[in-house]
Tab-separated table of C-alpha atoms in Angstrom:
chain	number	residue	atom	x	y	z
A	137	UNK	CA	76.154	33.621	-6.387
A	138	UNK	CA	79.044	35.254	-8.214
A	139	UNK	CA	81.442	33.946	-5.562
A	140	UNK	CA	80.260	30.388	-6.204
A	141	UNK	CA	80.621	30.801	-9.964
A	142	UNK	CA	84.096	32.271	-9.526
A	143	UNK	CA	85.096	29.419	-7.211
A	144	UNK	CA	83.892	26.816	-9.714
A	145	UNK	CA	85.723	28.600	-12.530
A	146	UNK	CA	88.975	28.847	-10.597
A	147	UNK	CA	88.744	25.403	-8.977
A	148	UNK	CA	86.994	23.334	-11.628
A	149	UNK	CA	89.233	20.321	-11.019
A	150	UNK	CA	88.279	20.271	-7.340
A	151	UNK	CA	84.578	20.514	-8.259
A	152	UNK	CA	84.846	17.785	-10.931
A	153	UNK	CA	86.682	15.541	-8.485
A	154	UNK	CA	83.954	16.107	-5.881
A	155	UNK	CA	81.236	15.180	-8.386
A	156	UNK	CA	83.086	11.983	-9.307
A	157	UNK	CA	83.486	11.304	-5.598
A	158	UNK	CA	79.726	11.406	-5.107
A	159	UNK	CA	79.248	9.024	-8.024
A	160	UNK	CA	81.889	6.729	-6.502
A	161	UNK	CA	80.095	6.740	-3.137
A	162	UNK	CA	76.740	5.956	-4.756
A	163	UNK	CA	78.230	3.023	-6.657
A	164	UNK	CA	80.018	1.786	-3.521
A	165	UNK	CA	76.796	1.708	-1.529
A	166	UNK	CA	75.183	-0.232	-4.375
A	167	UNK	CA	78.128	-2.647	-4.306
A	168	UNK	CA	78.543	-1.853	-8.017
A	169	UNK	CA	81.861	-2.888	-9.572
A	170	UNK	CA	81.939	0.263	-11.727
A	171	UNK	CA	82.904	2.233	-8.625
A	172	UNK	CA	86.436	0.962	-9.175
A	173	UNK	CA	86.541	2.513	-12.668
A	174	UNK	CA	85.438	5.874	-11.270
A	175	UNK	CA	88.027	5.247	-8.564
A	176	UNK	CA	90.806	5.269	-11.154
A	177	UNK	CA	89.704	8.540	-12.808
A	178	UNK	CA	89.075	10.637	-9.683
A	179	UNK	CA	92.620	10.223	-8.279
A	180	UNK	CA	94.206	11.528	-11.478
A	181	UNK	CA	92.319	14.792	-10.939
A	182	UNK	CA	93.056	15.120	-7.237
A	183	UNK	CA	96.791	14.503	-7.609
A	184	UNK	CA	97.057	18.017	-9.068
A	185	UNK	CA	94.647	19.637	-6.585
A	186	UNK	CA	96.324	18.205	-3.489
A	187	UNK	CA	99.896	18.748	-4.654
A	188	UNK	CA	99.124	22.399	-5.279
A	189	UNK	CA	97.694	22.679	-1.746
A	190	UNK	CA	100.779	21.044	-0.203
A	191	UNK	CA	98.898	18.033	1.187
A	192	UNK	CA	101.570	15.621	0.034
A	193	UNK	CA	100.601	12.396	1.794
A	194	UNK	CA	97.050	12.726	0.537
A	195	UNK	CA	98.475	13.498	-2.898
A	196	UNK	CA	100.563	10.326	-2.783
A	197	UNK	CA	97.476	8.523	-1.548
A	198	UNK	CA	95.778	9.352	-4.839
A	199	UNK	CA	98.412	7.259	-6.633
A	200	UNK	CA	97.524	4.427	-4.268
A	201	UNK	CA	93.804	5.000	-4.986
A	202	UNK	CA	94.478	4.707	-8.703
A	203	UNK	CA	96.367	1.416	-8.306
A	204	UNK	CA	93.839	0.170	-5.752
A	205	UNK	CA	91.052	0.919	-8.219
A	206	UNK	CA	92.602	-1.535	-10.644
A	207	UNK	CA	93.231	-4.085	-7.885
A	208	UNK	CA	89.726	-3.704	-6.460
A	209	UNK	CA	88.116	-4.178	-9.857
A	210	UNK	CA	90.095	-7.391	-10.394
A	211	UNK	CA	89.246	-8.654	-6.884
A	212	UNK	CA	85.528	-7.944	-7.213
A	213	UNK	CA	85.403	-9.401	-10.721
A	214	UNK	CA	87.650	-12.449	-10.356
A	215	UNK	CA	88.369	-12.849	-6.620
A	216	UNK	CA	87.181	-15.990	-4.881
A	217	UNK	CA	86.865	-17.207	-1.304
A	218	UNK	CA	88.531	-20.400	-0.044
A	219	UNK	CA	85.515	-22.396	-1.180
A	220	UNK	CA	85.774	-20.902	-4.697
A	221	UNK	CA	82.760	-18.607	-4.282
A	222	UNK	CA	82.701	-14.919	-5.351
A	223	UNK	CA	83.686	-12.505	-2.572
A	224	UNK	CA	80.683	-11.423	-0.502
A	225	UNK	CA	80.213	-8.837	2.227
A	226	UNK	CA	81.498	-10.180	5.536
A	227	UNK	CA	82.732	-9.127	8.973
A	228	UNK	CA	86.432	-8.621	9.621
A	229	UNK	CA	87.823	-11.565	11.633
A	230	UNK	CA	89.060	-10.562	15.110
A	231	UNK	CA	92.679	-11.565	14.453
A	232	UNK	CA	92.697	-9.559	11.240
A	233	UNK	CA	91.309	-6.527	13.092
A	234	UNK	CA	94.281	-6.633	15.468
A	235	UNK	CA	96.688	-6.880	12.540
A	236	UNK	CA	95.017	-3.945	10.783
A	237	UNK	CA	95.336	-1.782	13.933
A	238	UNK	CA	99.070	-2.501	14.060
A	239	UNK	CA	99.483	-1.842	10.324
A	240	UNK	CA	97.599	1.451	10.622
A	241	UNK	CA	99.772	2.623	13.525
A	242	UNK	CA	102.985	1.645	11.735
A	243	UNK	CA	101.911	3.398	8.528
A	244	UNK	CA	100.956	6.529	10.471
A	245	UNK	CA	104.363	6.729	12.157
A	246	UNK	CA	106.247	6.185	8.895
A	247	UNK	CA	104.160	8.612	6.824
A	248	UNK	CA	104.044	11.366	9.453
A	249	UNK	CA	107.799	11.106	10.073
A	250	UNK	CA	108.498	11.288	6.342
A	251	UNK	CA	106.249	14.331	5.922
A	252	UNK	CA	107.759	16.116	8.905
A	253	UNK	CA	111.381	15.545	7.925
A	254	UNK	CA	111.292	15.434	4.119
A	255	UNK	CA	108.589	17.914	3.062
A	256	UNK	CA	107.303	21.385	3.925
A	257	UNK	CA	103.950	19.961	5.063
A	258	UNK	CA	102.235	22.018	7.750
A	259	UNK	CA	99.948	19.122	8.707
A	260	UNK	CA	102.178	16.014	8.813
A	261	UNK	CA	100.425	14.164	11.642
A	262	UNK	CA	96.820	14.671	10.530
A	263	UNK	CA	97.731	14.120	6.877
A	264	UNK	CA	99.680	11.001	7.856
A	265	UNK	CA	96.862	9.618	10.007
A	266	UNK	CA	94.148	10.029	7.387
A	267	UNK	CA	96.449	8.532	4.764
A	268	UNK	CA	97.372	5.496	6.882
A	269	UNK	CA	93.736	4.815	7.693
A	270	UNK	CA	92.728	5.235	4.047
A	271	UNK	CA	95.277	2.672	2.896
A	272	UNK	CA	93.843	0.117	5.314
A	273	UNK	CA	90.199	1.010	4.569
A	274	UNK	CA	90.660	0.656	0.823
A	275	UNK	CA	92.241	-2.769	1.256
A	276	UNK	CA	89.263	-3.752	3.453
A	277	UNK	CA	86.891	-2.506	0.751
A	278	UNK	CA	88.598	-4.672	-1.862
A	279	UNK	CA	87.778	-7.653	0.400
A	280	UNK	CA	84.204	-6.423	1.060
A	281	UNK	CA	84.778	-6.242	4.817
A	282	UNK	CA	81.834	-4.314	6.232
A	283	UNK	CA	83.839	-2.551	8.964
A	284	UNK	CA	85.607	-0.573	6.258
A	285	UNK	CA	82.670	1.850	6.512
A	286	UNK	CA	83.610	2.755	10.100
A	287	UNK	CA	87.214	3.342	9.126
A	288	UNK	CA	86.043	5.588	6.288
A	289	UNK	CA	83.793	7.447	8.725
A	290	UNK	CA	86.845	8.342	10.846
A	291	UNK	CA	88.975	9.201	7.792
A	292	UNK	CA	86.257	11.406	6.314
A	293	UNK	CA	85.622	13.291	9.559
A	294	UNK	CA	89.345	13.996	9.985
A	295	UNK	CA	89.679	15.015	6.344
A	296	UNK	CA	86.852	17.564	6.504
A	297	UNK	CA	88.820	19.617	9.012
A	298	UNK	CA	92.036	19.204	7.052
A	299	UNK	CA	90.521	20.406	3.764
A	300	UNK	CA	88.763	23.360	5.374
A	301	UNK	CA	92.057	24.348	6.977
A	302	UNK	CA	93.769	24.125	3.582
A	303	UNK	CA	90.975	25.937	1.695
A	304	UNK	CA	89.988	23.007	-0.526
A	305	UNK	CA	86.289	23.590	-0.019
A	306	UNK	CA	84.918	21.364	-2.790
A	307	UNK	CA	86.679	18.373	-1.300
A	308	UNK	CA	85.675	19.456	2.217
A	309	UNK	CA	82.019	19.421	1.178
A	310	UNK	CA	82.505	16.042	-0.499
A	311	UNK	CA	84.064	14.574	2.641
A	312	UNK	CA	81.304	16.047	4.820
A	313	UNK	CA	78.837	14.087	2.699
A	314	UNK	CA	81.120	11.037	2.861
A	315	UNK	CA	81.128	11.236	6.668
A	316	UNK	CA	77.349	11.042	6.877
A	317	UNK	CA	77.019	8.508	4.073
A	318	UNK	CA	79.580	6.173	5.662
A	319	UNK	CA	77.020	5.470	8.385
A	320	UNK	CA	74.281	4.937	5.825
A	321	UNK	CA	76.581	2.785	3.686
A	322	UNK	CA	77.307	0.511	6.639
A	323	UNK	CA	73.610	-0.224	7.159
A	324	UNK	CA	73.007	-0.723	3.424
A	325	UNK	CA	75.848	-3.252	3.310
A	326	UNK	CA	74.623	-4.915	6.507
A	327	UNK	CA	71.207	-5.401	4.912
A	328	UNK	CA	72.836	-6.769	1.751
A	329	UNK	CA	75.030	-9.105	3.813
A	330	UNK	CA	71.939	-10.616	5.440
A	331	UNK	CA	70.311	-11.049	2.023
A	332	UNK	CA	73.423	-12.748	0.617
A	333	UNK	CA	73.463	-15.227	3.495
A	334	UNK	CA	69.856	-16.153	2.758
A	335	UNK	CA	70.543	-16.872	-0.937
């Protein structure tokens, strides 16, 4: 018990970030626009945690999360489809899927190469992969594309190992929960998508 208390005391930012992450996930599953507000606060905390741990791509990703939180809020609040309707949950078109695969691969190569050559990162390829996939998944989320849940599942599973390796246990626990909840979130959104089509 004392070890847990000591960990919380010494790593309170990691613990606070994990708690906000759970709130974010809950709001995301509910398709609640306030998730984007939480999504602008949480990154400001994790920038410090990840930089200290030397996970630089993930640290830079937090800047992207902050900006994406603003973008996502605007898209969910004011975004419209071609027929001027609010954005609803939908499947990713096949052609777009192919484009997103190419974008993910290109981002991974660029980020991993940068980390390997320009930083002292000890995990450039895994850090680069999870970061590239996260960039794509967050864009998909802003468009309410249901397959974003499967991308997050892969990102979260990869990240669990990365954070355990780096000793960021609060975030590792958070991402373990994220991994399981990504599956649940997919089925919640699928149910909501069917409901929206019936309205």
